[in-house]
mmCIF file of C-alpha atoms in Angstrom:
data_model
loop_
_atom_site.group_PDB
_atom_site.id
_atom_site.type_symbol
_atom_site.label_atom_id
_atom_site.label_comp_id
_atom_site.label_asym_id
_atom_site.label_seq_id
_atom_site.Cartn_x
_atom_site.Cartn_y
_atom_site.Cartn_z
ATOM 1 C CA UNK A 12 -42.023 39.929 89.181
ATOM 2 C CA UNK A 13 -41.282 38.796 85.540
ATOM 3 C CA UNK A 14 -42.174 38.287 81.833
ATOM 4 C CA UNK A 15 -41.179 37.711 78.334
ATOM 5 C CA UNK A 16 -42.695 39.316 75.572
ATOM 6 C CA UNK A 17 -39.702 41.356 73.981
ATOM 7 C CA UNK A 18 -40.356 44.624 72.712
ATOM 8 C CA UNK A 19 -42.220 46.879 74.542
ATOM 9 C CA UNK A 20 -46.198 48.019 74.138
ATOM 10 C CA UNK A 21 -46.895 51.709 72.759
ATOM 11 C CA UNK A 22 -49.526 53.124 74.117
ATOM 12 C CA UNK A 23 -51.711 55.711 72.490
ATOM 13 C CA UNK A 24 -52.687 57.194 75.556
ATOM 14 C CA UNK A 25 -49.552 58.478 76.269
ATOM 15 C CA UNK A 26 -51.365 61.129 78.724
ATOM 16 C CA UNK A 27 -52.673 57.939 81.388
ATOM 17 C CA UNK A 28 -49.743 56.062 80.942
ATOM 18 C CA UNK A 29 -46.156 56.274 81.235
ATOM 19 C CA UNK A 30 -43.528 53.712 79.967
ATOM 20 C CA UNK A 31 -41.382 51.172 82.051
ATOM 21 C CA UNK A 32 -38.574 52.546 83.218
ATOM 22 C CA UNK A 33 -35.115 50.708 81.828
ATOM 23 C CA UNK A 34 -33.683 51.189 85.026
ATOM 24 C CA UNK A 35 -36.017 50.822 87.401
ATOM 25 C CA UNK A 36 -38.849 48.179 88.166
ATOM 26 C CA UNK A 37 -40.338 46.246 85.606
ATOM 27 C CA UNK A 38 -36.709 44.835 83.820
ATOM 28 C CA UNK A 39 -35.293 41.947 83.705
ATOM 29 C CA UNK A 40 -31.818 40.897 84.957
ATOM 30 C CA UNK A 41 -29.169 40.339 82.231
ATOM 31 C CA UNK A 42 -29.564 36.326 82.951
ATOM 32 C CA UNK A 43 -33.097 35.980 82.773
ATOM 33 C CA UNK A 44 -33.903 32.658 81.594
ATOM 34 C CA UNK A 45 -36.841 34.006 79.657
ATOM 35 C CA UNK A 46 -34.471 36.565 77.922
ATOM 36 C CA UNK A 47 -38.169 38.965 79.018
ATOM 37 C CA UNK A 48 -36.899 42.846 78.417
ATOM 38 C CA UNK A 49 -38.716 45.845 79.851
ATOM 39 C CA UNK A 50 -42.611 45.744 79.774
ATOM 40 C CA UNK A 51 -44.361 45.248 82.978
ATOM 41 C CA UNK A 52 -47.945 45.484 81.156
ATOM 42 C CA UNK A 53 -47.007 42.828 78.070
ATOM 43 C CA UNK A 54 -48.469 40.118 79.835
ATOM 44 C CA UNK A 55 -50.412 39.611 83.219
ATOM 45 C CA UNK A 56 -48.975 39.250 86.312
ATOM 46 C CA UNK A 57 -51.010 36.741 88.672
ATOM 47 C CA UNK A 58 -49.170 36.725 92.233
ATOM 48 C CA UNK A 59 -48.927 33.875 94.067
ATOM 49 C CA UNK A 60 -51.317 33.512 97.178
ATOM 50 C CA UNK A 61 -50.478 29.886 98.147
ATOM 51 C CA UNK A 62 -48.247 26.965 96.962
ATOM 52 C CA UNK A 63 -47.801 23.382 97.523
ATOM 53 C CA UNK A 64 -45.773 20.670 95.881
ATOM 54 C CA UNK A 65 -47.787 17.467 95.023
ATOM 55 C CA UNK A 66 -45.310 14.547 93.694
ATOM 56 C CA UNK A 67 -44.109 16.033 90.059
ATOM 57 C CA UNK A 68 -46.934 18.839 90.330
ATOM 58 C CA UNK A 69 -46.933 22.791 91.545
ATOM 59 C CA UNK A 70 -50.353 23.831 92.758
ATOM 60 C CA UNK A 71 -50.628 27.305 92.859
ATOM 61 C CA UNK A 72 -53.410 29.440 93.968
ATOM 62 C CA UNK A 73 -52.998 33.062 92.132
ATOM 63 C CA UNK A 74 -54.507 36.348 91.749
ATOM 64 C CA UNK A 75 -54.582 38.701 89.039
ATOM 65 C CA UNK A 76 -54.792 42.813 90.098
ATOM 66 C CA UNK A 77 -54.151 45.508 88.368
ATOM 67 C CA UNK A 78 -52.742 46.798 91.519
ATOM 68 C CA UNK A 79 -49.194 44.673 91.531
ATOM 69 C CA UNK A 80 -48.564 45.489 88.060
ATOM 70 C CA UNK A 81 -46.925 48.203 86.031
ATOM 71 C CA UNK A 82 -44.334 50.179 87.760
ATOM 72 C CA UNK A 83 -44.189 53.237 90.489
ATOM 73 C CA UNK A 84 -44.282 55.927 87.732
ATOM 74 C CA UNK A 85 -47.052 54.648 86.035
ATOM 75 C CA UNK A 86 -49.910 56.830 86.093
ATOM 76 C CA UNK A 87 -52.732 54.424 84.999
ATOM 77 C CA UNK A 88 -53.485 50.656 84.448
ATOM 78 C CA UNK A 89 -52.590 49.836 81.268
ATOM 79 C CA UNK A 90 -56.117 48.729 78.978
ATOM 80 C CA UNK A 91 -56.583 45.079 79.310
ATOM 81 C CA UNK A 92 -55.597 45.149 82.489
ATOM 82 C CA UNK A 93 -58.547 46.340 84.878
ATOM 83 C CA UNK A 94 -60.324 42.871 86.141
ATOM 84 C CA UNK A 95 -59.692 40.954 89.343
ATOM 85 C CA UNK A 96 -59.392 37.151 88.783
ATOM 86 C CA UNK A 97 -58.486 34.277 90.733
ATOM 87 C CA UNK A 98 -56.845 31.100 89.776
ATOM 88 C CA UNK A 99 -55.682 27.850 91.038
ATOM 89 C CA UNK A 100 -53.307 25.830 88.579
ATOM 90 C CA UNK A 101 -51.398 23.048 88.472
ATOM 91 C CA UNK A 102 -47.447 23.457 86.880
ATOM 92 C CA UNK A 103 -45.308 20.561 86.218
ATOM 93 C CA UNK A 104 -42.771 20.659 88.645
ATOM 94 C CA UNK A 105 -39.801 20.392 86.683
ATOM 95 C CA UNK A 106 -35.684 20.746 88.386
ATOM 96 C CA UNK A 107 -35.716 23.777 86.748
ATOM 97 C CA UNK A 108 -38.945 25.501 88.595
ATOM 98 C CA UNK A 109 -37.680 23.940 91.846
ATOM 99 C CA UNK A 110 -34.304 26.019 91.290
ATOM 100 C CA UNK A 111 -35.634 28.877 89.962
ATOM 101 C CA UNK A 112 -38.221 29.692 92.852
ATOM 102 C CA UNK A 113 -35.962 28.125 96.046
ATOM 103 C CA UNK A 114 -33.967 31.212 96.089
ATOM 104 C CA UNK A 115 -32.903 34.528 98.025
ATOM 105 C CA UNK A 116 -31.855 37.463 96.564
ATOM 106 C CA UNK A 117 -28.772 39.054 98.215
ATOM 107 C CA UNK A 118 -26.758 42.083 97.821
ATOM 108 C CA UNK A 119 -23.299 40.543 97.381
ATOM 109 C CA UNK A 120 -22.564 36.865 96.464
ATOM 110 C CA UNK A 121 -23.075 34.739 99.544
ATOM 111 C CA UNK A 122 -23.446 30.616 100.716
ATOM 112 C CA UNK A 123 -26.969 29.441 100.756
ATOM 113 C CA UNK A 124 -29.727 30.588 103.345
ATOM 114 C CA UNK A 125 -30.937 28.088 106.055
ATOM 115 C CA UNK A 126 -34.819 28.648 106.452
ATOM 116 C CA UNK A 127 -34.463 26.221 109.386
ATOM 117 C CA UNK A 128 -32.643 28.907 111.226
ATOM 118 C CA UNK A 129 -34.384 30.056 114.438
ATOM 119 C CA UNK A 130 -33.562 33.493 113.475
ATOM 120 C CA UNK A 131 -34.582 33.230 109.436
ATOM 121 C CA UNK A 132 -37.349 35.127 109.717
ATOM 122 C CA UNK A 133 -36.155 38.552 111.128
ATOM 123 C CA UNK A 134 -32.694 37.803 109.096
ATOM 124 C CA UNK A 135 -34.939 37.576 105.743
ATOM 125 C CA UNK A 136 -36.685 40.536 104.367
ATOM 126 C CA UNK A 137 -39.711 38.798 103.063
ATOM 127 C CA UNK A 138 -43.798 38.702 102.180
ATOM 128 C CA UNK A 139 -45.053 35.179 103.613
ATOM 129 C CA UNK A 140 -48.097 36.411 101.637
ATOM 130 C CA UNK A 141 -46.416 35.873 98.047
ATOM 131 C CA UNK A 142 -43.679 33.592 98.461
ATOM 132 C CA UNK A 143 -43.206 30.056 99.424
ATOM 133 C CA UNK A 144 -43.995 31.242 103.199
ATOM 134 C CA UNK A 145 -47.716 31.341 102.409
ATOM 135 C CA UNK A 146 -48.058 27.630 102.376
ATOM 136 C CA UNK A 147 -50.855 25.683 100.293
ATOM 137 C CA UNK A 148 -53.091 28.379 100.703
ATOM 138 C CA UNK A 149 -53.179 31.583 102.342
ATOM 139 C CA UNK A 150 -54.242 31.494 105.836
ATOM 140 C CA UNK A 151 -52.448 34.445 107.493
ATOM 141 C CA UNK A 152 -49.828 32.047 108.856
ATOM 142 C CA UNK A 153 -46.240 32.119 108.095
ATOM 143 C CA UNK A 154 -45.352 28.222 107.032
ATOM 144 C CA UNK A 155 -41.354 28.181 107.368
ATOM 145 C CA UNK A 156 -41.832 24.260 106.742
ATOM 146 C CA UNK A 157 -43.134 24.625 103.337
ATOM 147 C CA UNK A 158 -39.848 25.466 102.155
ATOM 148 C CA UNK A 159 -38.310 22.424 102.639
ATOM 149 C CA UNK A 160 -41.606 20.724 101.851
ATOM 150 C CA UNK A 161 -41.740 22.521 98.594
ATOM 151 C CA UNK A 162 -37.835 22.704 97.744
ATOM 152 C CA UNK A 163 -36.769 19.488 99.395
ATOM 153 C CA UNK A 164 -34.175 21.245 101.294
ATOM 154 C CA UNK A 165 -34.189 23.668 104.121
ATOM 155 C CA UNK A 166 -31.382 25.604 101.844
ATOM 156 C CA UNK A 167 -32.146 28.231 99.796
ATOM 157 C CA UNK A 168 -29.886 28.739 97.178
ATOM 158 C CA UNK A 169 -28.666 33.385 97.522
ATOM 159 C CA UNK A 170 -28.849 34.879 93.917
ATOM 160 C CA UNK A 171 -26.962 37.950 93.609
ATOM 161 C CA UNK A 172 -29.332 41.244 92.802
ATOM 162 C CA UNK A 173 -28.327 44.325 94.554
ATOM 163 C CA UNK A 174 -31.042 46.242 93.234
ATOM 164 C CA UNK A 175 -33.816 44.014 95.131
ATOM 165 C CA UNK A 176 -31.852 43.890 98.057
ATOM 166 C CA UNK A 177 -33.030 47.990 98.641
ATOM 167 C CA UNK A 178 -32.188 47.665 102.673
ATOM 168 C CA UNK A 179 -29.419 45.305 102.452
ATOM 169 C CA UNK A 180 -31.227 42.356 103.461
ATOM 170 C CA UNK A 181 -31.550 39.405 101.625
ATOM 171 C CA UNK A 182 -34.754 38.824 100.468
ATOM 172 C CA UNK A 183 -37.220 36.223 100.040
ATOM 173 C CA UNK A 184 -38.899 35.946 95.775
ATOM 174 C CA UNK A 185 -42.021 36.414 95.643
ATOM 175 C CA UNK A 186 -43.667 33.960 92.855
ATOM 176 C CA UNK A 187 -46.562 34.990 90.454
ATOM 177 C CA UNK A 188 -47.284 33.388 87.140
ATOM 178 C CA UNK A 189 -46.993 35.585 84.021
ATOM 179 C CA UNK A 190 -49.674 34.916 81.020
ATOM 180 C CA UNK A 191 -49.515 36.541 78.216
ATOM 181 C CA UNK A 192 -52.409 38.966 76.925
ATOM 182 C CA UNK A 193 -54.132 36.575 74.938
ATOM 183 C CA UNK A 194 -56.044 34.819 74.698
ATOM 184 C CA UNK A 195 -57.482 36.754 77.241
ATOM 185 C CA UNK A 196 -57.790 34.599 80.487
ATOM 186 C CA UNK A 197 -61.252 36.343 81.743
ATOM 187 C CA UNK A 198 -62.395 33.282 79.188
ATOM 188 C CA UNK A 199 -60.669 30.612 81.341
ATOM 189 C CA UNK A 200 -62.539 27.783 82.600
ATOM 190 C CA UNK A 201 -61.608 24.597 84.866
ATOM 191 C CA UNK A 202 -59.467 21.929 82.501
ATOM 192 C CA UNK A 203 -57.791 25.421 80.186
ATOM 193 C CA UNK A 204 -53.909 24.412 79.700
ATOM 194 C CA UNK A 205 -52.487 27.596 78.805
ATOM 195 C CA UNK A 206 -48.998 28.734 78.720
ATOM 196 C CA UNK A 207 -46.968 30.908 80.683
ATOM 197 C CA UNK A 208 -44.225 32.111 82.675
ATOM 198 C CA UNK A 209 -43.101 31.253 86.608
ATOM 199 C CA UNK A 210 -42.147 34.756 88.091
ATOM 200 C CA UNK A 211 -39.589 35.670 90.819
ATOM 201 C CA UNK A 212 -39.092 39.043 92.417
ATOM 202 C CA UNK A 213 -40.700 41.338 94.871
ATOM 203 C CA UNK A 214 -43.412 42.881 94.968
ATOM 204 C CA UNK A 215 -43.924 46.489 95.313
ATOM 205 C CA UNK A 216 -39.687 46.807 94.383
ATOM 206 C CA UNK A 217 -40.024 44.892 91.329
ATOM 207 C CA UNK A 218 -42.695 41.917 90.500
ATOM 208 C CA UNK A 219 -41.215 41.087 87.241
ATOM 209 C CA UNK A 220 -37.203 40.939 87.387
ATOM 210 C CA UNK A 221 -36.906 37.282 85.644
ATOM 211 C CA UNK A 222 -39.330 34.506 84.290
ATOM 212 C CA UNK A 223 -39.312 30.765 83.904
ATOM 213 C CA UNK A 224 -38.364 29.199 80.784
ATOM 214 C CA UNK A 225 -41.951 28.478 79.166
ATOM 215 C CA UNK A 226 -44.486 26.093 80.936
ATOM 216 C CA UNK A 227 -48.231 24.842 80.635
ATOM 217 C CA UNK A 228 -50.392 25.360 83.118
ATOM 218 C CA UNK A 229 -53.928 23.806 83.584
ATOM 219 C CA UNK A 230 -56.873 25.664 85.783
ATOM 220 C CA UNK A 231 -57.950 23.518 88.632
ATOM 221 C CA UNK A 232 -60.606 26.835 89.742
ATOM 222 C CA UNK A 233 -61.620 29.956 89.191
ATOM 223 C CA UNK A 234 -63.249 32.789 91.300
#
C-alpha cells in the first residue's frame, strides 16, 4: 500500500528479481504525503488485520508477509524480506491519520461515501480483512460500525485514483504500516517505539500507493 524511502534498491540478483514497475503497482500518487517514489521492497509492508481507536490512540494488529509485497512482475521476494511476523502497535491518532485512512478511492471526483448506507457494502469494492471493516481484531466479521467508531463519522471522505478503481467501483483502503528495513524488526520486543509509515491502498492492485507523514509506533505484542 505505501512507503517512503526515495530512490530505489538495486539488486544484484537481477535473475530472481525484477524492478517496480513506474507505472504499475508499487508507486506512489503525485500527492503522496510521504513524497515515497517507486520501491515496493525499500521498507516492509505489515497489513493491517484489525483496528480500533482508543481516545488519542490507533491500535493496530499487523502482519508482515512476504506475500503482499513487491509487485505482480516480481519474480522473487526481495532478501530481507522472507519472515512472517506479527505485531500489535499503538499509533498516536493524530487529525491527520484520521483523514488519511477514512477514505474511498473513486474513479472520478465524487461527494463523500455513507458507510451507514444499507446498500454500502455491495456499492463498495472492498477487503473487510485489511481495512477499517475488520474491526479491533479480525474475527471473520464485517464491522460496518467501526467506521464511524474509528473515523467519528459515518462519511468517508472519495479520493480520486482511477488506477485503483480497476472495475469502476469505489473502493475501500486497505491500511498496513510501512517500517523501514532497519533496524530490522525480527529484533522487536514489547515497549520498541520505532518509526514508520501509515499505508493506504489495496491490496493485490497496489499495497503501497501513498504513506503517512512520519509516526512512532510502540509494540504492544508480538507473535
Amino acid at each position: 500500500m505505501i512507503p517512503i524511502l526515495g530512490a530505489a534498491l538495486v539488486f544484484l540478483a537481477a535473475v530472481l528479481f525484477l524492478p517496480a514497475d513506474a507505472g504499475g503497482a508499487g508507486c506512489s500518487f503525485a500527492g503522496s504525503p510521504s513524497g515515497y517514489g517507486c520501491d515496493p521492497w525499500s521498507v516492509h509492508l505489515y497489513v493491517s488485520r484489525g483496528i480500533a481507536k482508543n481516545g488519542n490512540t490507533l491500535t493496530l494488529t499487523v502482519v508482515h508477509n512476504p506475500d503482499d509485497e513487491g509487485n505482480a512482475h516480481d519474480r522473487g521476494v526481495a532478501p530481507g524480506h522472507e519472515f512472517y511476523q506479527q505485531l500489535t502497535v499503538n499509533v498516536p491518532f493524530t487529525t491527520a491519520i484520521r483523514d488519511f485512512i477514512c477514505v474511498a478511492f473513486v474513479s472520478a471526483p465524487s461527494g463523500a461515501l455513507d458507510a451507514s448506507s444499507p446498500t454500502f457494502l455491495s456499492d463498495v469494492a472492498n477487503h473487510p480483512e485489511f481495512s477499517l471493516l475488520a474491526g479491533p481484531s479480525l474475527d471473520g466479521a464485517t464491522h460496518v460500525n467501526n467506521i464511524a467508531a474509528v473515523c467519528g463519522t459515518s462519511h468517508l471522505t472519495a479520493v480520486h485514483a482511477p488506477r485503483l478503481v480497476t472495475t469502476g467501483t469505489p473502493v475501500l483502503a486497505d491500511i498496513a504500516l510501512a517500517v523501514p528495513m532497519t533496524p530490522k524488526p525480527q529484533g522487536f520486543v514489547v515497549g520498541t517505539k520505532f518509526s514508520a509509515w501509515v499505508a493506504r491502498g489495496f491490496l493485490y492492485v497496489d499495497e503501497e500507493s501513498e504513506m503517512s507523514p512520519p509516526i512512532v509506533a510502540t509494540v504492544t505484542a508480538v507473535q
